[in-house]
mmCIF file of C-alpha atoms in Angstrom:
data_model
loop_
_atom_site.group_PDB
_atom_site.id
_atom_site.type_symbol
_atom_site.label_atom_id
_atom_site.label_comp_id
_atom_site.label_asym_id
_atom_site.label_seq_id
_atom_site.Cartn_x
_atom_site.Cartn_y
_atom_site.Cartn_z
ATOM 1 C CA MET A 1 -12.808 32.079 -30.917
ATOM 2 C CA ALA A 2 -13.323 28.366 -31.265
ATOM 3 C CA ARG A 3 -15.942 26.229 -29.604
ATOM 4 C CA GLY A 4 -15.616 26.154 -25.777
ATOM 5 C CA GLY A 5 -14.262 29.702 -25.524
ATOM 6 C CA HIS A 6 -10.665 28.825 -26.416
ATOM 7 C CA GLU A 7 -8.667 30.043 -29.354
ATOM 8 C CA ARG A 8 -7.267 27.473 -31.712
ATOM 9 C CA GLY A 9 -3.505 27.508 -31.833
ATOM 10 C CA LYS A 10 -1.270 27.128 -34.807
ATOM 11 C CA ALA A 11 0.273 23.799 -35.760
ATOM 12 C CA GLY A 12 2.861 22.763 -33.173
ATOM 13 C CA SER A 13 1.478 24.851 -30.309
ATOM 14 C CA GLU A 14 0.211 23.273 -27.108
ATOM 15 C CA PRO A 15 -3.289 21.752 -27.188
ATOM 16 C CA PRO A 16 -6.190 23.746 -25.766
ATOM 17 C CA ARG A 17 -6.919 23.261 -22.076
ATOM 18 C CA PRO A 18 -10.406 22.366 -20.851
ATOM 19 C CA PRO A 19 -12.433 25.075 -19.109
ATOM 20 C CA GLU A 20 -11.948 25.451 -15.352
ATOM 21 C CA GLY A 21 -13.994 23.055 -13.248
ATOM 22 C CA TRP A 22 -13.695 20.159 -15.698
ATOM 23 C CA ARG A 23 -12.236 16.967 -14.380
ATOM 24 C CA PHE A 24 -10.689 14.287 -16.468
ATOM 25 C CA ARG A 25 -8.708 11.130 -15.825
ATOM 26 C CA ALA A 26 -5.045 11.230 -16.689
ATOM 27 C CA THR A 27 -3.860 8.562 -19.080
ATOM 28 C CA SER A 28 -0.467 6.972 -19.322
ATOM 29 C CA PRO A 29 1.809 7.972 -22.183
ATOM 30 C CA PRO A 30 1.837 5.729 -25.253
ATOM 31 C CA ALA A 31 4.315 2.863 -25.339
ATOM 32 C CA PRO A 32 7.545 3.601 -27.221
ATOM 33 C CA ALA A 33 7.854 2.242 -30.730
ATOM 34 C CA GLY A 34 10.667 0.049 -31.937
ATOM 35 C CA PRO A 35 12.815 -2.513 -30.120
ATOM 36 C CA LEU A 36 12.045 -0.967 -26.699
ATOM 37 C CA SER A 37 8.375 -1.885 -26.968
ATOM 38 C CA SER A 38 8.953 -5.655 -26.976
ATOM 39 C CA GLN A 39 8.085 -7.689 -23.905
ATOM 40 C CA PRO A 40 10.879 -8.497 -21.438
ATOM 41 C CA PRO A 41 12.123 -12.083 -21.367
ATOM 42 C CA PRO A 42 10.221 -14.418 -19.036
ATOM 43 C CA LEU A 43 11.623 -14.827 -15.546
ATOM 44 C CA ALA A 44 13.323 -18.034 -14.497
ATOM 45 C CA PRO A 45 11.130 -20.329 -12.394
ATOM 46 C CA THR A 46 11.693 -20.061 -8.659
ATOM 47 C CA SER A 47 11.065 -22.554 -5.913
ATOM 48 C CA ARG A 48 9.953 -22.023 -2.353
ATOM 49 C CA SER A 49 11.950 -23.555 0.423
ATOM 50 C CA ILE A 50 12.142 -23.154 4.168
ATOM 51 C CA GLY A 51 14.857 -24.375 6.461
ATOM 52 C CA LEU A 52 14.764 -25.752 9.983
ATOM 53 C CA VAL A 53 15.284 -22.337 11.593
ATOM 54 C CA GLY A 54 12.459 -20.747 9.558
ATOM 55 C CA ALA A 55 10.038 -23.584 10.313
ATOM 56 C CA THR A 56 10.897 -23.413 14.022
ATOM 57 C CA GLY A 57 10.327 -19.641 13.995
ATOM 58 C CA ILE A 58 6.892 -20.058 12.431
ATOM 59 C CA GLY A 59 5.947 -22.691 15.011
ATOM 60 C CA VAL A 60 7.090 -20.567 17.966
ATOM 61 C CA ALA A 61 5.259 -17.511 16.592
ATOM 62 C CA ALA A 62 2.041 -19.527 16.248
ATOM 63 C CA ILE A 63 2.296 -20.827 19.810
ATOM 64 C CA VAL A 64 3.047 -17.387 21.274
ATOM 65 C CA GLY A 65 0.287 -15.775 19.198
ATOM 66 C CA GLY A 66 -2.267 -18.335 20.371
ATOM 67 C CA GLY A 67 -1.057 -17.962 23.956
ATOM 68 C CA ILE A 68 -1.759 -14.235 23.915
ATOM 69 C CA PHE A 69 -5.442 -14.883 23.190
ATOM 70 C CA VAL A 70 -5.685 -17.542 25.900
ATOM 71 C CA LEU A 71 -3.814 -15.367 28.406
ATOM 72 C CA GLY A 72 -6.426 -12.622 28.106
ATOM 73 C CA GLY A 73 -9.237 -14.949 29.162
ATOM 74 C CA VAL A 74 -7.262 -16.442 32.036
ATOM 75 C CA ALA A 75 -6.217 -12.993 33.285
ATOM 76 C CA ILE A 76 -9.782 -11.666 33.249
ATOM 77 C CA ALA A 77 -11.005 -14.774 35.085
ATOM 78 C CA GLU A 78 -8.348 -14.409 37.815
ATOM 79 C CA ALA A 79 -7.944 -10.633 38.219
ATOM 80 C CA GLY A 80 -11.189 -9.234 36.842
ATOM 81 C CA GLY A 81 -11.063 -5.598 35.730
ATOM 82 C CA ALA A 82 -7.538 -5.134 37.067
ATOM 83 C CA ALA A 83 -6.281 -7.256 34.151
ATOM 84 C CA ILE A 84 -7.017 -4.362 31.806
ATOM 85 C CA VAL A 85 -4.784 -2.116 33.920
ATOM 86 C CA ALA A 86 -2.054 -4.764 33.888
ATOM 87 C CA PHE A 87 -2.210 -5.150 30.076
ATOM 88 C CA THR A 88 -2.167 -1.357 29.627
ATOM 89 C CA LEU A 89 0.840 -1.000 31.899
ATOM 90 C CA ASN A 90 2.563 -3.843 30.062
ATOM 91 C CA GLY A 91 1.904 -2.108 26.727
ATOM 92 C CA VAL A 92 3.371 1.170 27.989
ATOM 93 C CA ILE A 93 6.490 -0.611 29.258
ATOM 94 C CA ALA A 94 6.844 -2.452 25.926
ATOM 95 C CA LEU A 95 6.509 0.849 24.056
ATOM 96 C CA ILE A 96 9.199 2.502 26.195
ATOM 97 C CA THR A 97 11.452 -0.524 25.698
ATOM 98 C CA ALA A 98 10.941 -0.404 21.933
ATOM 99 C CA LEU A 99 12.035 3.228 21.783
#
């Protein structure tokens, strides 16, 4: 038997496996040789653009998002602890509507 308690195989047989309990990090296979190993051609440059509808959507989303934070403070000031019940009920109704 060879070192580590494993028998050495003949040429062409599978390599010896490590003893149980050993951990090792898997490595990626080597890159293919030949014309397939060359780098792909560079990508064409792209440009970013946004239209009127996209810009309007971003603006409305920002206003609504900010309003949600303000609404919480106003609701607590007006309704006190009952605002939490109202927001919970609203969330349940929104969830049912989404389904």
